Amino acid sequence: MQSNELILQLQQKNEKAFQRIYEMYAENIFGVIYTILRDETLSEEVLQDVFVKVWNKADSYSEKKGRFFTWILNIARNAAIDKTRSVAFKNLQQNQTADYFVDILEEKSNFSNKMDAIGIKKYINILEPICKKVIDLLFFKGYTQKEASEELDIPIGTIKTRNRICINKLREVLEV
Amino acid sequence: MDIKQFISSGILELYVYGALSEKENAEVYNALKEHPEIEEEVKEIEKSLMKLSAATAPYNPESVFNRIKEKLNFTDNDVDVIPITPKRNKWPSYIGWAASVALLIGLFIQFNKNKDLRQQLVESQIEQNLLEGKINVAEEDLSKAKTLLSVLRDKDILQIPLQAQEIAPTAYAAVYWDKEKQTAYIDVAGLPTPPPGKVYQVWSLKLDPLTPTSLGILDKFTEEETKIFSFTNPNESEAFGITLEPEGGSESPTLEQLYTLGVVES
């Protein structure tokens, strides 16, 4: 998973280290961006911007701030949300009925990791609606606990534990 | 701190989401640095979330990387990432290099020494050949001298000194005559070197009447270092004479050119 040596080499502007980082994080970050934008072309554009930023701003990452994945995740969510304000995004006559990541997963058939795909398909089938919403807001959209509690109209004190239960189920099916 | 309670509170999931306040974030960071099981839990949560979000990607965006590389003007020069290992002690390699250099110098010195020795060997061989030649010459000379000595010591040999004549007052010669072996040895060390185109001729003489018989010419006068020549002499010689004659010798002696003359005393 997270390799501090690799991150150090990235911060020293090693191109090969950057490529490794890309290989590790590109698909999952692309997934987060796509969950927000629902458009492949725009998502690729944002993905590109995100990793350019990762290269240019690598220095600003510090282990004390959090996980490296979390750092990229924040950049990606912010870039994707910025994109939703663009003319290009607004011109998409898209069907905005699919609000949650779950909808993407239900529609999707071509998973690059077949093993995980089986687990994840199974996961979304057993997942409670509230879990779908909590994970969507907190993880994919980057809401704070307060924002999520207001959006979902549930007490802020229960957000953390409820989310934990949702994620535990995911880990069960993925055997992580 | 109750680790189990901390983990089950759900704070770690929000930590990976990036949904915590700065204060809570620092709290989690300190906790996971202190407790490996908390860090382990964080890694597992992260892993499951990475898988979940990867699953929501419409495809693996591998091709986008080339566009990013172009945008960043990558040189593709960087060496492959290698895991950081403890710094290797470089001494063995230094010693290795030093040893190679020393060996090379040693070989070079040996090579030069070898070259010198070969050169010396060749010179020695040449010198040896020269010395061998000299020894051969010396041995030859020695055997000649021994022969001469034995001739001189032989009591049966007649010694006939040849006296100088008018034409060359300082010239002298000697004949050692072994009557039995019919051999005459002529010592001409006391004769001047003949002028070009001329040669000494040795004569055996009968005195009454004067009858000269040629014993031979000294055409090797200058080459023969001992200046002693041997001739067959079957004659009943009563005297010996040496004249200077034109090259090739003459039928009869040119008496005006008589250099030395000696009578056999009987």
Coordinates of C-alpha atoms in Angstrom, one line a residue:
Chain A
M1 CA 0.0 0.0 0.0
Q2 CA 1.4 3.4 1.0
S3 CA 5.2 3.4 0.5
N4 CA 7.0 6.2 2.2
E5 CA 10.1 5.6 0.1
L6 CA 8.1 5.9 -3.1
I7 CA 6.5 9.1 -1.9
L8 CA 9.9 10.5 -1.0
Q9 CA 11.2 9.7 -4.5
L10 CA 8.1 11.3 -6.0
Q11 CA 8.9 14.4 -3.9
Q12 CA 12.4 14.3 -5.3
K13 CA 10.8 14.5 -8.8
N14 CA 11.5 10.9 -9.9
E15 CA 9.5 10.2 -13.0
K16 CA 9.4 6.5 -12.4
A17 CA 8.2 6.9 -8.9
F18 CA 5.4 9.1 -10.3
Q19 CA 4.5 6.4 -12.7
R20 CA 4.2 3.8 -9.9
I21 CA 2.0 6.2 -7.9
Y22 CA -0.2 6.6 -11.0
E23 CA -0.5 2.9 -11.4
M24 CA -1.5 2.5 -7.8
Y25 CA -4.0 5.3 -7.5
A26 CA -5.2 6.3 -11.0
E27 CA -8.1 3.8 -11.3
N28 CA -9.6 4.4 -7.9
I29 CA -9.2 8.2 -8.2
F30 CA -10.7 8.0 -11.7
G31 CA -13.6 6.2 -10.0
V32 CA -14.2 8.9 -7.5
I33 CA -14.1 11.6 -10.2
Y34 CA -16.5 9.7 -12.4
T35 CA -18.9 9.2 -9.5
I36 CA -19.1 13.0 -9.3
L37 CA -19.1 13.9 -13.0
R38 CA -20.7 10.8 -14.7
D39 CA -18.8 11.7 -18.0
E40 CA -15.8 9.8 -19.2
T41 CA -14.2 12.7 -21.2
L42 CA -14.6 15.2 -18.4
S43 CA -13.4 12.7 -15.9
E44 CA -10.3 12.0 -17.9
E45 CA -9.6 15.7 -18.1
V46 CA -9.9 16.0 -14.3
L47 CA -7.8 12.9 -13.7
Q48 CA -5.1 14.5 -15.8
D49 CA -5.3 17.8 -13.9
V50 CA -5.2 15.9 -10.6
F51 CA -2.0 14.0 -11.4
V52 CA -0.3 17.1 -12.8
K53 CA -1.1 18.6 -9.4
V54 CA 0.2 15.5 -7.6
W55 CA 3.5 15.9 -9.4
N56 CA 3.7 19.7 -8.9
K57 CA 2.5 19.8 -5.3
A58 CA 4.0 16.6 -4.0
D59 CA 6.2 18.6 -1.7
S60 CA 3.2 19.9 0.2
Y61 CA 2.2 16.3 1.2
S62 CA 3.3 15.3 4.7
E63 CA 2.5 12.0 6.5
K64 CA 1.2 14.1 9.4
K65 CA -1.6 15.5 7.3
G66 CA -3.0 12.0 6.7
R67 CA -2.8 9.1 4.2
F68 CA -1.3 9.8 0.8
F69 CA -4.5 8.3 -0.7
T70 CA -6.6 10.8 1.3
W71 CA -4.4 13.6 0.0
I72 CA -5.0 12.6 -3.6
L73 CA -8.6 11.9 -2.9
N74 CA -9.1 15.5 -1.6
I75 CA -7.4 17.0 -4.7
A76 CA -9.6 14.8 -6.9
R77 CA -12.9 15.6 -5.2
N78 CA -12.1 19.3 -5.3
A79 CA -11.1 19.2 -8.9
A80 CA -14.2 17.3 -9.9
I81 CA -16.5 19.6 -8.0
D82 CA -14.8 22.6 -9.7
K83 CA -15.6 20.9 -13.0
T84 CA -19.3 20.7 -12.1
R85 CA -19.3 24.5 -12.3
S86 CA -17.9 24.5 -15.8
V87 CA -19.8 25.3 -18.9
A88 CA -18.8 21.9 -20.4
F89 CA -20.4 20.1 -17.5
K90 CA -23.6 22.2 -17.6
N91 CA -24.0 21.5 -21.3
L92 CA -24.1 17.8 -20.7
Q93 CA -27.7 16.9 -21.2
Q94 CA -27.2 14.1 -18.9
N95 CA -29.7 12.0 -17.1
Q96 CA -29.0 12.9 -13.4
T97 CA -31.1 10.2 -11.9
A98 CA -28.0 8.1 -10.8
D99 CA -27.1 9.9 -7.7
Y100 CA -25.0 7.3 -5.9
F101 CA -21.9 5.4 -6.7
V102 CA -24.2 2.3 -6.3
D103 CA -26.0 3.1 -9.5
I104 CA -22.7 3.1 -11.4
L105 CA -21.8 -0.3 -9.9
E106 CA -25.2 -1.7 -10.7
E107 CA -25.0 -0.6 -14.4
K108 CA -21.4 -1.6 -14.7
S109 CA -20.4 -5.0 -16.2
N110 CA -16.7 -4.6 -17.2
F111 CA -14.7 -4.7 -14.0
S112 CA -11.0 -4.7 -14.4
N113 CA -10.7 -6.8 -11.2
K114 CA -13.0 -9.7 -11.5
M115 CA -12.5 -11.0 -8.0
D116 CA -13.3 -7.7 -6.5
A117 CA -16.2 -7.2 -8.9
I118 CA -18.0 -10.3 -7.5
G119 CA -17.5 -9.1 -3.9
I120 CA -18.7 -5.6 -4.7
K121 CA -21.8 -6.7 -6.7
K122 CA -22.6 -8.8 -3.7
Y123 CA -21.9 -5.9 -1.4
I124 CA -24.3 -3.5 -3.1
N125 CA -27.0 -6.1 -3.0
I126 CA -26.9 -6.4 0.8
L127 CA -26.2 -2.8 1.5
E128 CA -28.8 -0.8 3.4
P129 CA -30.0 2.4 1.7
I130 CA -28.6 4.6 4.5
C131 CA -25.1 3.0 4.0
K132 CA -25.2 3.8 0.3
K133 CA -26.0 7.4 1.1
V134 CA -23.5 7.8 3.9
I135 CA -20.6 6.3 1.9
D136 CA -21.6 8.4 -1.1
L137 CA -21.5 11.6 0.7
L138 CA -18.6 11.1 3.1
F139 CA -16.2 9.2 0.8
F140 CA -17.1 10.0 -2.7
K141 CA -18.3 13.6 -2.3
G142 CA -16.1 14.6 0.6
Y143 CA -18.9 15.9 2.9
T144 CA -18.0 16.7 6.5
Q145 CA -19.9 14.9 9.3
K146 CA -22.0 18.0 9.9
E147 CA -22.9 18.4 6.2
A148 CA -23.8 14.7 6.0
S149 CA -25.9 14.8 9.1
E150 CA -27.9 17.8 7.7
E151 CA -28.2 16.2 4.3
L152 CA -29.4 12.9 5.6
D153 CA -31.3 14.3 8.6
I154 CA -29.6 12.0 11.1
P155 CA -27.9 13.0 14.4
I156 CA -24.2 14.0 13.9
G157 CA -23.2 11.7 16.7
T158 CA -24.4 8.6 14.9
I159 CA -22.6 9.3 11.6
K160 CA -19.3 7.8 12.6
T161 CA -20.5 4.6 13.9
R162 CA -23.1 4.1 11.2
N163 CA -20.5 4.6 8.6
R164 CA -18.2 2.1 10.4
I165 CA -20.9 -0.6 10.2
C166 CA -21.3 0.1 6.4
I167 CA -17.6 -0.1 5.8
N168 CA -17.3 -3.3 7.8
K169 CA -19.7 -5.0 5.5
L170 CA -17.6 -3.9 2.6
R171 CA -14.5 -5.4 4.2
E172 CA -16.3 -8.6 4.9
V173 CA -17.2 -9.2 1.3
L174 CA -13.8 -8.1 0.0
E175 CA -12.1 -10.0 2.8
V176 CA -9.9 -7.1 3.8
Chain B
M1 CA -6.3 4.6 25.7
D2 CA -8.7 1.8 24.8
I3 CA -7.6 0.8 21.4
K4 CA -10.6 -1.4 20.6
Q5 CA -13.0 1.4 21.5
F6 CA -10.9 3.9 19.4
I7 CA -11.1 1.6 16.4
S8 CA -14.8 0.8 16.7
S9 CA -15.7 4.5 17.2
G10 CA -15.5 4.8 13.4
I11 CA -13.0 7.6 13.5
L12 CA -10.4 5.7 11.4
E13 CA -12.8 5.5 8.4
L14 CA -13.4 9.2 8.5
Y15 CA -9.6 9.7 8.8
V16 CA -9.2 7.9 5.5
Y17 CA -12.1 9.9 4.0
G18 CA -10.4 13.1 5.0
A19 CA -13.5 14.1 6.8
L20 CA -12.0 14.9 10.2
S21 CA -11.1 18.2 11.8
E22 CA -7.4 19.1 12.0
K23 CA -7.5 18.4 15.7
E24 CA -9.0 14.9 15.3
N25 CA -6.7 14.2 12.4
A26 CA -3.6 14.9 14.6
E27 CA -5.1 12.7 17.3
V28 CA -5.5 9.8 14.9
Y29 CA -2.0 10.3 13.5
N30 CA -0.4 10.2 17.0
A31 CA -2.5 7.1 17.9
L32 CA -1.5 5.1 14.8
K33 CA 2.2 6.0 15.3
E34 CA 2.0 4.7 18.8
H35 CA -0.2 1.6 18.1
P36 CA 0.7 -0.6 15.1
E37 CA -2.7 -2.3 15.3
I38 CA -4.4 1.1 14.7
E39 CA -2.2 1.7 11.7
E40 CA -3.0 -1.8 10.4
E41 CA -6.7 -1.0 10.7
V42 CA -6.3 2.2 8.8
K43 CA -4.5 0.4 6.0
E44 CA -7.2 -2.2 5.7
I45 CA -9.9 0.5 5.6
E46 CA -7.9 2.3 2.9
K47 CA -7.5 -0.9 0.9
S48 CA -11.2 -1.6 0.9
L49 CA -12.1 2.0 -0.1
M50 CA -9.5 1.9 -2.9
K51 CA -11.1 -1.2 -4.3
L52 CA -14.6 0.2 -4.0
S53 CA -13.7 3.4 -5.8
A54 CA -11.7 1.5 -8.4
A55 CA -14.9 -0.5 -9.1
T56 CA -16.7 2.7 -9.9
A57 CA -14.2 3.7 -12.6
P58 CA -15.7 3.1 -16.1
Y59 CA -12.3 1.6 -17.1
N60 CA -8.7 1.6 -16.1
P61 CA -7.4 5.0 -17.3
E62 CA -3.9 3.7 -18.2
S63 CA -3.9 5.7 -21.5
V64 CA -4.3 9.0 -19.7
F65 CA -0.8 8.6 -18.3
N66 CA 0.9 9.4 -21.6
R67 CA -1.0 12.7 -21.9
I68 CA 0.1 13.6 -18.3
K69 CA 3.7 12.7 -19.2
E70 CA 3.5 15.0 -22.2
K71 CA 2.0 17.8 -20.2
L72 CA 4.8 17.5 -17.6
N73 CA 7.5 17.2 -20.3
F74 CA 8.9 14.0 -18.8
T75 CA 12.4 13.1 -20.0
D76 CA 12.0 9.3 -19.3
N77 CA 15.6 9.5 -18.1
D78 CA 14.9 8.6 -14.5
V79 CA 16.2 5.2 -13.4
D80 CA 13.7 2.7 -12.1
V81 CA 12.6 3.0 -8.6
I82 CA 14.5 0.7 -6.4
P83 CA 13.6 0.0 -2.8
I84 CA 15.7 2.0 -0.4
T85 CA 18.1 -0.4 1.2
P86 CA 20.8 0.3 3.9
K87 CA 23.7 2.0 2.3
R88 CA 26.1 -0.6 1.0
N89 CA 29.6 -0.5 2.4
K90 CA 31.7 0.6 -0.6
W91 CA 35.0 -0.6 0.9
P92 CA 35.0 -4.0 -0.7
S93 CA 34.6 -2.4 -4.1
Y94 CA 37.3 0.1 -3.4
I95 CA 39.7 -2.6 -2.3
G96 CA 38.7 -4.6 -5.4
W97 CA 39.6 -1.7 -7.6
A98 CA 42.8 -1.0 -5.8
A99 CA 43.8 -4.7 -6.1
S100 CA 43.1 -4.7 -9.8
V101 CA 45.2 -1.6 -10.3
A102 CA 48.0 -3.1 -8.2
L103 CA 47.8 -6.3 -10.2
L104 CA 48.0 -4.4 -13.4
I105 CA 51.0 -2.4 -12.3
G106 CA 52.6 -5.7 -11.1
L107 CA 51.9 -7.3 -14.5
F108 CA 53.4 -4.3 -16.3
I109 CA 56.6 -4.4 -14.2
Q110 CA 56.9 -8.2 -14.7
F111 CA 56.3 -7.7 -18.4
N112 CA 59.1 -5.1 -18.6
K113 CA 61.4 -7.2 -16.5
N114 CA 60.7 -10.2 -18.7
K115 CA 61.5 -8.0 -21.8
D116 CA 64.8 -6.9 -20.2
L117 CA 65.7 -10.4 -19.4
R118 CA 65.0 -11.6 -22.9
Q119 CA 67.1 -8.8 -24.2
Q120 CA 69.9 -9.7 -21.8
L121 CA 69.6 -13.4 -22.8
V122 CA 70.0 -12.5 -26.5
E123 CA 73.0 -10.3 -25.8
S124 CA 74.5 -13.1 -23.7
Q125 CA 74.0 -15.6 -26.5
I126 CA 75.7 -13.3 -29.0
E127 CA 78.6 -12.7 -26.6
Q128 CA 78.8 -16.5 -26.0
N129 CA 79.0 -17.1 -29.8
L130 CA 81.7 -14.5 -30.1
L131 CA 83.7 -16.1 -27.3
E132 CA 83.2 -19.5 -28.7
G133 CA 84.6 -18.3 -32.0
K134 CA 87.5 -16.7 -30.1
I135 CA 88.2 -19.9 -28.2
N136 CA 88.1 -21.8 -31.5
V137 CA 90.6 -19.4 -33.0
A138 CA 92.7 -19.6 -29.8
E139 CA 92.7 -23.3 -29.8
E140 CA 93.6 -23.4 -33.4
D141 CA 96.4 -21.0 -32.7
L142 CA 97.5 -23.0 -29.7
S143 CA 97.6 -26.3 -31.7
K144 CA 99.6 -24.5 -34.4
A145 CA 102.0 -23.1 -31.8
K146 CA 102.3 -26.5 -30.2
T147 CA 103.1 -28.0 -33.6
L148 CA 105.7 -25.3 -34.2
L149 CA 107.1 -25.8 -30.7
S150 CA 107.4 -29.5 -31.3
V151 CA 109.1 -28.8 -34.6
L152 CA 111.5 -26.4 -33.0
R153 CA 112.3 -28.9 -30.2
D154 CA 112.7 -31.8 -32.5
K155 CA 116.5 -32.7 -32.4
D156 CA 116.3 -34.1 -35.9
I157 CA 115.3 -30.8 -37.3
L158 CA 117.9 -28.6 -39.0
Q159 CA 117.7 -24.9 -38.2
I160 CA 119.0 -22.7 -41.0
P161 CA 119.1 -19.0 -40.4
L162 CA 118.7 -17.0 -43.6
Q163 CA 120.8 -13.8 -43.6
A164 CA 119.9 -10.4 -44.9
Q165 CA 121.2 -9.4 -48.3
E166 CA 122.1 -6.1 -49.8
I167 CA 118.5 -5.2 -51.0
A168 CA 117.1 -5.4 -47.5
P169 CA 119.8 -5.2 -44.8
T170 CA 117.4 -5.7 -41.9
A171 CA 115.5 -8.7 -43.3
Y172 CA 116.1 -12.1 -41.9
A173 CA 114.3 -15.4 -42.0
A174 CA 114.8 -19.0 -40.8
V175 CA 114.1 -22.5 -42.2
Y176 CA 113.4 -25.5 -40.0
W177 CA 113.9 -28.5 -42.1
D178 CA 112.7 -32.0 -41.1
K179 CA 114.6 -34.1 -43.5
E180 CA 112.9 -37.3 -42.6
K181 CA 109.4 -35.9 -43.1
Q182 CA 110.7 -33.9 -46.0
T183 CA 109.1 -30.8 -44.6
A184 CA 110.5 -27.3 -44.4
Y185 CA 109.1 -24.7 -42.2
I186 CA 109.9 -21.1 -43.3
D187 CA 109.8 -18.4 -40.6
V188 CA 109.5 -15.1 -42.5
A189 CA 108.5 -12.8 -39.5
G190 CA 111.7 -10.8 -40.3
L191 CA 110.7 -9.9 -43.9
P192 CA 109.1 -6.6 -44.8
T193 CA 105.6 -6.8 -46.2
P194 CA 105.9 -7.3 -50.0
P195 CA 104.8 -4.3 -52.2
P196 CA 101.6 -4.8 -54.2
G197 CA 101.9 -7.0 -57.2
K198 CA 104.9 -8.8 -55.7
V199 CA 105.2 -12.0 -53.8
Y200 CA 108.0 -13.8 -51.9
Q201 CA 109.2 -17.1 -53.4
V202 CA 111.1 -19.7 -51.5
W203 CA 113.9 -21.6 -53.1
S204 CA 115.9 -24.7 -52.4
L205 CA 119.4 -24.4 -53.7
K206 CA 122.2 -26.8 -54.8
L207 CA 125.4 -24.8 -54.7
D208 CA 127.7 -26.5 -57.1
P209 CA 126.5 -25.9 -59.7
L210 CA 123.9 -23.4 -58.5
T211 CA 120.6 -25.0 -59.1
P212 CA 117.4 -23.4 -57.7
T213 CA 114.3 -25.4 -57.1
S214 CA 111.1 -23.5 -56.2
L215 CA 109.5 -24.7 -52.9
G216 CA 106.5 -22.3 -53.3
I217 CA 105.3 -18.7 -53.1
L218 CA 104.3 -17.0 -49.9
D219 CA 101.0 -15.7 -51.4
K220 CA 99.3 -15.8 -47.9
F221 CA 102.1 -13.6 -46.4
T222 CA 99.8 -10.9 -44.9
E223 CA 97.0 -13.3 -43.8
E224 CA 99.3 -15.8 -41.9
E225 CA 99.8 -14.2 -38.5
T226 CA 102.6 -16.5 -37.4
K227 CA 104.4 -15.8 -40.5
I228 CA 105.5 -19.5 -40.6
F229 CA 104.8 -21.5 -43.7
S230 CA 105.4 -25.2 -44.3
F231 CA 106.5 -26.7 -47.6
T232 CA 107.2 -30.1 -48.8
N233 CA 110.9 -30.4 -49.5
P234 CA 112.1 -33.6 -51.0
N235 CA 115.3 -32.0 -52.2
E236 CA 118.9 -32.5 -51.1
S237 CA 119.0 -28.8 -50.2
E238 CA 122.4 -27.2 -49.6
A239 CA 121.0 -23.7 -49.1
F240 CA 117.7 -21.8 -48.9
G241 CA 116.9 -18.4 -50.4
I242 CA 113.9 -16.1 -50.6
T243 CA 113.4 -13.7 -53.5
L244 CA 110.8 -11.1 -54.4
E245 CA 109.0 -12.1 -57.6
P246 CA 106.0 -10.9 -59.6
E247 CA 102.7 -12.3 -58.6
G248 CA 102.3 -16.0 -59.3
G249 CA 106.1 -16.6 -58.9
S250 CA 108.8 -17.2 -61.4
E251 CA 110.5 -20.2 -63.1
S252 CA 113.9 -19.2 -61.8
P253 CA 114.8 -16.7 -59.0
T254 CA 115.5 -13.1 -59.8
L255 CA 118.8 -12.8 -58.0
E256 CA 118.7 -9.0 -57.9
Q257 CA 115.7 -9.4 -55.6
L258 CA 117.3 -11.9 -53.2
Y259 CA 116.1 -10.9 -49.7
T260 CA 117.6 -13.6 -47.6
L261 CA 119.9 -16.5 -48.0
G262 CA 121.3 -19.3 -45.7
V263 CA 123.5 -22.3 -46.2
V264 CA 122.7 -25.7 -44.7
E265 CA 125.6 -26.7 -42.4
S266 CA 126.3 -30.3 -42.5

